[in-house]
Coordinates of C-alpha atoms in Angstrom, one line a residue:
M1 CA 18.1 -4.2 -8.8
F2 CA 17.4 -5.5 -5.4
S3 CA 17.2 -9.2 -4.6
R4 CA 14.0 -10.7 -3.3
E5 CA 15.6 -11.3 0.1
Q6 CA 16.7 -7.6 0.4
L7 CA 13.2 -6.3 -0.3
L8 CA 11.5 -8.8 2.0
Q9 CA 14.0 -8.0 4.8
T10 CA 13.1 -4.4 4.6
A11 CA 9.3 -5.1 4.7
K12 CA 9.8 -7.5 7.6
A13 CA 11.9 -5.0 9.5
S14 CA 8.8 -2.8 9.9
P15 CA 6.8 -5.2 12.2
A16 CA 10.0 -6.2 13.9
A17 CA 10.6 -2.5 14.9
V18 CA 6.9 -2.1 15.8
A19 CA 7.0 -5.1 18.1
I20 CA 9.8 -3.7 20.3
H21 CA 8.7 -0.1 19.9
D22 CA 12.0 1.0 18.3
K23 CA 10.9 4.3 16.7
Q24 CA 14.2 5.2 15.2
A25 CA 14.6 1.8 13.6
W26 CA 11.1 2.1 12.1
L27 CA 11.7 5.6 10.8
A28 CA 15.1 4.5 9.3
L29 CA 13.3 2.1 6.9
F30 CA 11.7 5.0 5.0
S31 CA 13.1 7.4 2.4
D32 CA 13.3 11.1 3.3
D33 CA 10.2 11.8 1.1
A34 CA 8.2 8.8 2.2
E35 CA 4.5 8.6 2.5
V36 CA 2.3 6.4 4.7
H37 CA -1.3 5.8 3.8
D38 CA -2.9 3.8 6.6
P39 CA -5.6 3.1 6.1
V40 CA -5.9 3.9 2.4
G41 CA -8.7 6.4 2.1
S42 CA -7.5 8.5 5.0
H43 CA -5.3 11.6 4.5
G44 CA -1.7 10.4 4.0
H45 CA 1.3 11.2 6.1
A46 CA 4.3 12.6 4.1
G47 CA 7.8 13.4 5.3
R48 CA 9.8 12.7 8.4
Q49 CA 7.8 14.8 10.9
A50 CA 4.5 13.4 9.7
L51 CA 5.8 9.9 10.0
E52 CA 7.0 10.6 13.5
R53 CA 3.5 11.8 14.5
F54 CA 2.0 8.7 12.8
Y55 CA 4.2 6.5 14.9
D56 CA 3.4 8.4 18.1
T57 CA -0.3 8.2 17.4
F58 CA -0.9 4.7 16.2
I59 CA 2.2 2.6 17.1
A60 CA 3.8 3.9 20.3
P61 CA 0.8 3.5 22.7
N62 CA -0.2 0.0 21.5
Q63 CA 0.9 -3.6 21.4
I64 CA 0.8 -4.8 17.8
R65 CA 1.4 -8.2 16.2
F66 CA 1.6 -9.0 12.5
D67 CA 0.2 -12.4 11.5
V68 CA 1.4 -12.8 7.9
D69 CA -0.3 -15.3 5.6
H70 CA 1.6 -14.6 2.4
D71 CA 4.3 -12.4 0.9
M72 CA 4.8 -11.4 -2.7
V73 CA 7.6 -9.5 -4.4
C74 CA 6.6 -7.8 -7.7
G75 CA 9.4 -5.6 -9.1
H76 CA 10.4 -3.2 -6.3
T77 CA 7.1 -3.7 -4.5
V78 CA 6.5 -6.1 -1.6
V79 CA 2.8 -7.1 -1.0
R80 CA 1.9 -8.7 2.3
D81 CA -1.4 -10.5 3.0
L82 CA -1.9 -10.5 6.8
T83 CA -3.9 -9.8 9.9
I84 CA -2.7 -7.2 12.4
V85 CA -3.7 -7.8 16.0
T86 CA -3.7 -4.6 18.1
H87 CA -4.1 -4.3 21.9
M88 CA -4.9 -0.6 22.4
G89 CA -2.8 0.7 25.3
G90 CA -4.7 1.9 28.3
T91 CA -7.8 0.0 27.3
K92 CA -9.2 -3.6 27.3
L93 CA -9.7 -3.5 23.5
E94 CA -8.0 -6.0 21.2
V95 CA -8.9 -6.1 17.5
A96 CA -7.8 -8.3 14.7
V97 CA -7.8 -6.4 11.3
P98 CA -7.4 -8.3 8.0
L99 CA -5.5 -6.2 5.5
Y100 CA -3.0 -5.9 2.7
I101 CA 0.1 -3.8 2.9
R102 CA 2.1 -2.6 -0.1
Y103 CA 5.6 -1.4 0.4
E104 CA 7.0 0.5 -2.6
M105 CA 10.8 0.6 -2.4
V106 CA 13.5 2.9 -3.7
V107 CA 17.3 3.0 -3.4
G108 CA 18.4 4.6 -0.2
P109 CA 21.6 6.6 0.3
D110 CA 23.4 3.4 1.5
E111 CA 22.3 1.6 -1.7
R112 CA 19.8 -0.4 0.4
P113 CA 16.0 -0.6 -0.1
R114 CA 14.0 2.2 1.6
V115 CA 10.2 2.4 1.7
R116 CA 9.0 5.3 -0.5
R117 CA 5.3 4.6 -0.1
L118 CA 3.4 2.3 2.3
Y119 CA -0.3 1.5 1.6
A120 CA -2.3 -0.3 4.2
H121 CA -5.6 -1.5 2.8
W122 CA -8.1 -2.2 5.6
E123 CA -11.7 -1.2 6.3
L124 CA -12.2 1.3 9.2
L125 CA -16.0 1.3 9.4
P126 CA -16.4 -2.5 9.6
M127 CA -13.6 -2.7 12.2
M128 CA -15.4 -0.1 14.4
S129 CA -18.8 -1.7 14.1
R130 CA -17.9 -5.4 14.2
Q131 CA -15.0 -5.4 16.6
V132 CA -14.7 -2.2 18.7
F133 CA -18.3 -1.9 19.8
H134 CA -18.9 -5.7 19.6
Q135 CA -16.7 -6.0 22.7
G136 CA -19.2 -3.9 24.7
L137 CA -20.2 -0.2 24.6
G138 CA -18.0 0.6 27.6
T139 CA -14.9 -0.9 26.1
G140 CA -15.6 0.5 22.7
F141 CA -16.3 4.1 23.9
H142 CA -13.3 4.0 26.2
A143 CA -11.0 2.9 23.3
L144 CA -12.5 5.5 20.9
L145 CA -12.1 8.3 23.4
T146 CA -8.5 7.2 24.1
L147 CA -7.6 7.0 20.4
S148 CA -9.4 10.4 19.6
A149 CA -7.6 12.1 22.5
N150 CA -4.2 10.9 21.4
M151 CA -4.9 11.7 17.8
L152 CA -5.9 15.3 18.6
R153 CA -2.8 15.7 20.8
Q154 CA -0.4 14.3 18.2
Q155 CA -2.0 15.5 15.0
G156 CA -4.5 18.2 15.8
L157 CA -8.1 18.6 14.5
K158 CA -6.9 18.6 10.8
G159 CA -5.2 15.2 11.3
A160 CA -8.2 13.7 13.1
L161 CA -10.5 14.8 10.2
G162 CA -8.1 13.5 7.7
F163 CA -8.2 10.1 9.4
S164 CA -12.0 10.1 9.4
R165 CA -12.0 10.2 5.6
A166 CA -11.4 6.5 5.7
F167 CA -15.0 6.0 6.8
F168 CA -16.0 6.9 3.3
G169 CA -15.2 5.3 0.0
V170 CA -16.4 3.0 -2.8
G171 CA -17.7 0.3 -0.4
Q172 CA -20.0 -2.6 -1.2
R173 CA -21.1 -1.4 -4.5
A174 CA -17.6 -1.4 -5.8
K175 CA -17.0 -4.9 -4.4
R176 CA -20.0 -6.2 -6.3
R177 CA -18.6 -4.6 -9.5
V178 CA -15.2 -6.2 -8.9
E179 CA -16.8 -9.6 -8.5
A180 CA -18.8 -9.2 -11.7
C181 CA -15.6 -8.1 -13.5
L182 CA -13.7 -11.1 -12.3
N183 CA -16.6 -13.4 -13.4
A184 CA -16.4 -11.8 -16.9
L185 CA -12.7 -12.4 -16.9
N186 CA -13.1 -16.0 -16.0
Q187 CA -15.7 -16.5 -18.7
G188 CA -13.5 -14.8 -21.3
D189 CA -16.3 -12.3 -22.1
H190 CA -14.5 -9.3 -23.5
A191 CA -17.6 -7.2 -24.1
A192 CA -18.8 -7.6 -20.5
L193 CA -15.3 -7.0 -19.1
Q194 CA -14.9 -3.8 -21.2
G195 CA -18.2 -2.5 -19.8
Y196 CA -16.7 -2.2 -16.3
F197 CA -13.7 -0.1 -17.4
S198 CA -13.5 3.6 -18.4
A199 CA -12.2 4.3 -21.9
T200 CA -8.9 5.5 -20.6
A201 CA -8.4 2.8 -17.9
R202 CA -4.9 1.6 -17.3
V203 CA -4.4 -2.1 -16.9
E204 CA -1.1 -3.6 -15.8
L205 CA 0.0 -7.2 -15.1
A206 CA 3.1 -7.4 -13.0
G207 CA 4.1 -3.9 -13.9
T208 CA 3.6 -4.4 -17.7
P209 CA 0.8 -2.6 -19.5
I210 CA -1.7 -5.1 -21.0
S211 CA -4.9 -4.9 -23.0
L212 CA -8.1 -6.5 -21.8
H213 CA -7.9 -9.0 -24.6
E214 CA -4.4 -10.0 -23.4
L215 CA -5.6 -10.1 -19.8
I216 CA -8.3 -12.6 -20.8
D217 CA -5.6 -14.7 -22.6
S218 CA -3.3 -14.5 -19.6
L219 CA -5.7 -15.1 -16.7
H220 CA -8.5 -17.6 -16.3
D221 CA -9.8 -20.2 -13.8
L222 CA -9.4 -17.6 -11.1
H223 CA -10.6 -17.9 -7.5
W224 CA -10.6 -15.0 -5.1
Q225 CA -11.0 -14.1 -1.5
K226 CA -10.5 -11.4 1.1
M227 CA -11.9 -8.4 -0.7
I228 CA -11.2 -5.0 0.9
A229 CA -12.5 -1.6 -0.1
G230 CA -10.9 1.6 1.1
G231 CA -11.0 5.0 -0.5
Q232 CA -11.3 4.7 -4.2
H233 CA -9.7 1.2 -4.2
V234 CA -10.8 -2.4 -3.9
V235 CA -8.1 -5.0 -3.3
V236 CA -8.6 -8.8 -3.6
S237 CA -6.4 -11.9 -3.5
L238 CA -6.5 -14.0 -6.6
H239 CA -5.7 -17.6 -6.8
R240 CA -5.0 -19.8 -9.8
N241 CA -3.7 -23.3 -9.4
H242 CA -0.8 -22.8 -6.9
E243 CA -0.2 -19.2 -7.8
R244 CA -1.4 -16.2 -5.7
M245 CA -1.7 -12.7 -7.0
L246 CA -3.2 -9.4 -5.8
A247 CA -5.5 -7.3 -7.8
L248 CA -5.8 -3.6 -7.1
F249 CA -8.9 -1.9 -8.7
E250 CA -9.1 1.9 -8.7
F251 CA -12.5 3.5 -9.3
A252 CA -13.3 6.9 -10.7
G253 CA -16.0 8.6 -8.6
A254 CA -18.2 6.8 -6.1
A255 CA -17.9 3.2 -7.3
G256 CA -18.4 4.1 -11.0
M257 CA -16.1 2.9 -13.7
I258 CA -12.8 1.1 -13.1
S259 CA -10.1 3.6 -13.9
A260 CA -7.1 1.3 -13.3
L261 CA -6.3 -2.3 -12.5
N262 CA -2.9 -3.4 -11.3
I263 CA -2.3 -7.1 -10.8
Y264 CA 0.7 -8.0 -8.7
R265 CA 2.3 -11.4 -9.1
D266 CA 5.6 -12.8 -7.8
T267 CA 8.3 -11.7 -10.2
A268 CA 11.4 -12.0 -8.1

């Protein structure tokens, strides 16, 4: 079992390597069979070569800063609530993207933590519409052409199409369903809460399977903020008294029933 500090050091080493453009240090943080899903909803990048192409496409040309608001360690997973500020190389574009990153860790060959899966939850379409083109059509189109050209060069047409999948997902309808679900949870309304979940839905609290009745008994007086939808998932920060948690809702189909709910809380 890793200590909280070991897990946090591994997660923090990623933006440190990105900041100084140390590709080998960044790659060394991952296991041999690692996957990067950035943003969640796009086609993932699996294996060493795919991660190298991901770095060359999205990290190497740019100046990137991680502004972290909160860190959480739940089991072998580190969750970071943050904003990433990116200045796209060769353009005048700078964007600040709110997101959550989940680092799922495994034991590396040197007995140290390695990242097995990285999930970056952020919204591609709002970022494009509210930030890229809000800075002017000239700046926006130049940045888009620069990114597209680099993506095609590094990953080919298949990779570019895989990235564009992030434009689609459960969206606003799912966000409204999540908010209604959280209201039912606060009210202790089991019948209403159950109505949002599929019959086979999996619910976990800090890695432990839990029933909806038990969830109502465990969590109440919740407040929430920063809701992000990507792919089949909605992620939201939960607050209760002085505790912060992260709820990850997974939907079956296009914003239909909730098929899974994982609530991360600090366990380290």
